[in-house]
mmCIF file of C-alpha atoms in Angstrom:
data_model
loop_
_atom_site.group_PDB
_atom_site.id
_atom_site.type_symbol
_atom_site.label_atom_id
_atom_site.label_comp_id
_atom_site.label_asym_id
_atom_site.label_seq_id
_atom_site.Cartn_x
_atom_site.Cartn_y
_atom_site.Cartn_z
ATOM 1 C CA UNK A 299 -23.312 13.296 6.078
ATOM 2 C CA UNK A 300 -21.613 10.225 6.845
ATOM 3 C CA UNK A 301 -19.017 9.320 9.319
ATOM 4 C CA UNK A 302 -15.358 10.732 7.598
ATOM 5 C CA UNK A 303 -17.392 12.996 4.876
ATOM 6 C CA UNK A 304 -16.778 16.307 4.748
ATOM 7 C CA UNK A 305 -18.933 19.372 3.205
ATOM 8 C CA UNK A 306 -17.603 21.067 0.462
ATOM 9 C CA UNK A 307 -16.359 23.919 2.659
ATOM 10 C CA UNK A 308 -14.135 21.667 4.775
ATOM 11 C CA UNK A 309 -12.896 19.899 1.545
ATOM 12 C CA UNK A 310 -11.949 23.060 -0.153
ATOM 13 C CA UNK A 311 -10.063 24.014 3.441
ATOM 14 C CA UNK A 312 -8.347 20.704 3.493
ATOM 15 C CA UNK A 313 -7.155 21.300 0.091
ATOM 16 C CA UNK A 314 -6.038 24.626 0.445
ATOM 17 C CA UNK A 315 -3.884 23.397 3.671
ATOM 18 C CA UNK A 316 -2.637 21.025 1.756
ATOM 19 C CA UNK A 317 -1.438 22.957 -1.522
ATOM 20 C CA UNK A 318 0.059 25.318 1.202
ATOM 21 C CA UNK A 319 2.179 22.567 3.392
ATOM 22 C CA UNK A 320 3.674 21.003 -0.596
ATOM 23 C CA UNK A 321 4.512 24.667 -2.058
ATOM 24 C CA UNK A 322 6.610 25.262 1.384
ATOM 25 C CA UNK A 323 8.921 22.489 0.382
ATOM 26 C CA UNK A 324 8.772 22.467 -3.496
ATOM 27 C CA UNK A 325 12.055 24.058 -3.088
ATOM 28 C CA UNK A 326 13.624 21.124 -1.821
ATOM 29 C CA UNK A 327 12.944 19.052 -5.285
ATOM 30 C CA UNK A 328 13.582 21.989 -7.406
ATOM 31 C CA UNK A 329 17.227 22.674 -6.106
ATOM 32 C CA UNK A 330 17.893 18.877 -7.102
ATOM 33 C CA UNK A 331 15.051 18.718 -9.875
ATOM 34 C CA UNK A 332 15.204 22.337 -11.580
ATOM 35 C CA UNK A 333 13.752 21.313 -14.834
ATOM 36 C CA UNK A 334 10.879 19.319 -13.639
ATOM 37 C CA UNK A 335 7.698 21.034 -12.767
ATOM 38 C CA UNK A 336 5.698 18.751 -12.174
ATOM 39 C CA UNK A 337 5.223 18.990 -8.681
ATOM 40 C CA UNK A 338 4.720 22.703 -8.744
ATOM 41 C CA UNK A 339 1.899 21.987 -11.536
ATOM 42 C CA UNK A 340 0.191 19.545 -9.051
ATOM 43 C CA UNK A 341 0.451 22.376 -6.456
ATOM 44 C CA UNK A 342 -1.215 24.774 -8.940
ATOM 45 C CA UNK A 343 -3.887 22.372 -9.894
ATOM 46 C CA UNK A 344 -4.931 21.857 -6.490
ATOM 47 C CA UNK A 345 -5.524 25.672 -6.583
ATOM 48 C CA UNK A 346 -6.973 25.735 -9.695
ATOM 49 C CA UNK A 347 -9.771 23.177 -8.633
ATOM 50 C CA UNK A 348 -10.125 25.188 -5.816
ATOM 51 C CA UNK A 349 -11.133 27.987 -8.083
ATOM 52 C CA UNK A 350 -13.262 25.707 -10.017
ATOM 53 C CA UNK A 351 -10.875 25.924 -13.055
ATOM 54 C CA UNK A 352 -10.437 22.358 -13.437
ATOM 55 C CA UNK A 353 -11.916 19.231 -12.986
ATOM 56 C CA UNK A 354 -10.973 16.383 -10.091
ATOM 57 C CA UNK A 355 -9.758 14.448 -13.040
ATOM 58 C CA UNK A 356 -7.072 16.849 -14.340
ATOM 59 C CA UNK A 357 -6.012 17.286 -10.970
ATOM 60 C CA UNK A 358 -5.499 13.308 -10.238
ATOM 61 C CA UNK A 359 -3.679 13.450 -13.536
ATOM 62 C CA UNK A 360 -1.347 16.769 -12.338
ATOM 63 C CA UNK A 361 -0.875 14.302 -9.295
ATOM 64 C CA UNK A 362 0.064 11.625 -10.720
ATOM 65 C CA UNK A 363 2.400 12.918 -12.972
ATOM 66 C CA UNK A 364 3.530 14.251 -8.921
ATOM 67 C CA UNK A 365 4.030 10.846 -8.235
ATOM 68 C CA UNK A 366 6.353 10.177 -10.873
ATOM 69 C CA UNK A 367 8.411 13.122 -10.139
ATOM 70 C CA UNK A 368 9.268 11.333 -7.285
ATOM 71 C CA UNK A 369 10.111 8.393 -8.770
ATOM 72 C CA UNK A 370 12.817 10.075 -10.773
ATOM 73 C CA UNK A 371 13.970 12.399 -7.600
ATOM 74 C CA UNK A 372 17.693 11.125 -6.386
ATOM 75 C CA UNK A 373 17.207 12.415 -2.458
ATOM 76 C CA UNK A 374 14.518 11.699 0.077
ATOM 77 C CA UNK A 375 14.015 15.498 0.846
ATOM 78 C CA UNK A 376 13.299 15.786 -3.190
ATOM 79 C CA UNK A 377 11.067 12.922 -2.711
ATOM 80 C CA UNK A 378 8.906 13.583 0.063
ATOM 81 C CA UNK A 379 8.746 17.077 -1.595
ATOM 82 C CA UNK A 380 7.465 15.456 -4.821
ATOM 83 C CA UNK A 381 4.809 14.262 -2.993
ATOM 84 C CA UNK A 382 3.622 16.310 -1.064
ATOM 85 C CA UNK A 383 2.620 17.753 -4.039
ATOM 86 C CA UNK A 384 1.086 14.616 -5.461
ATOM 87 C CA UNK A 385 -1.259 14.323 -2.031
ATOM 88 C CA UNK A 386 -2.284 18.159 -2.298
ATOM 89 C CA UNK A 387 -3.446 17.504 -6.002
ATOM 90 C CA UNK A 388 -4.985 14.522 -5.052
ATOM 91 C CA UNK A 389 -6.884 16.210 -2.549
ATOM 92 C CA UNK A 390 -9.356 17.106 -5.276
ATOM 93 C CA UNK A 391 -10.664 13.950 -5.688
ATOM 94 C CA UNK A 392 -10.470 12.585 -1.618
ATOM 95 C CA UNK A 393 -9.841 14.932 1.075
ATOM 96 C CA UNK A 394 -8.024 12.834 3.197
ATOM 97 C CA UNK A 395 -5.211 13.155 0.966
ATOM 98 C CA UNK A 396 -4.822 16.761 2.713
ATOM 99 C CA UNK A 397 -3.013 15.003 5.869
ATOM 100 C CA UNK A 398 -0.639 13.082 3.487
ATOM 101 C CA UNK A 399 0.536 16.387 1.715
ATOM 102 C CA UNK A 400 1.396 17.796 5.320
ATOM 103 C CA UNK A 401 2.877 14.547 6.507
ATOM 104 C CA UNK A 402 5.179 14.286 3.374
ATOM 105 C CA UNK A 403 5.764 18.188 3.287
ATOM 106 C CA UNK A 404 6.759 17.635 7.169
ATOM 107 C CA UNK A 405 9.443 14.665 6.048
ATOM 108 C CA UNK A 406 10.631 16.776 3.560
ATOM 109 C CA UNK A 407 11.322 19.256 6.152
ATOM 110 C CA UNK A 408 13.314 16.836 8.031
ATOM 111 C CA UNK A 409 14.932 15.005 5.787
ATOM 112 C CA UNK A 410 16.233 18.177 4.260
ATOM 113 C CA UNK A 411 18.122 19.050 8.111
ATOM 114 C CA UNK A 412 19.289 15.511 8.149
#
């Protein structure tokens, strides 16, 4: 394996972590956001790849459409929420999306306390 490769077991960790650190905060863009799921359907198509329900591309596409939640979000809690969610879906296709979902998911955090 080469140098920043991971097996499949650490990849499916790293994207479980991640779908974990952007549902914590998906309530921070759905109190500003409550008709838009599509952060919460990135979320679940990170799990659903990890079930092997879906392939990396509808997962990059449930992450994008993340990453235009975020676009439309009015406060940088809802934001950093949005993607968070993006990252974890996007963890399907590159693992080392996984850190950005935490990082984001820990802005959100913060951002949310002021």
């Amino acid at each position: 394996m080469a140098a920043g490769q991971q097996s499949e077991a650490e990849h499916h960790a790293l994207a479980l972590w991640a779908a974990e650190c952007a549902e914590r905060v998906l309530p921070l863009f759905e109190r500003e956001r409550r008709d838009d799921d599509r952060p919460r359907r990135a979320v679940e198509a990170a799990r659903a790849w990890l079930r092997g329900e879906i392939e990396v591309a509808q997962a990059r596409a449930a992450a994008m459409a993340a990453h235009d939640a975020a676009q439309a979000a009015q406060s940088a809690a809802a934001r950093s929420a949005a993607r968070a969610a993006e990252h974890a879906a996007a963890t399907a296709h590159v693992a080392s999306h996984a850190k950005k979902a935490a990082s984001y998911a820990d802005r959100a955090e913060r951002e949310d306390a002021g």
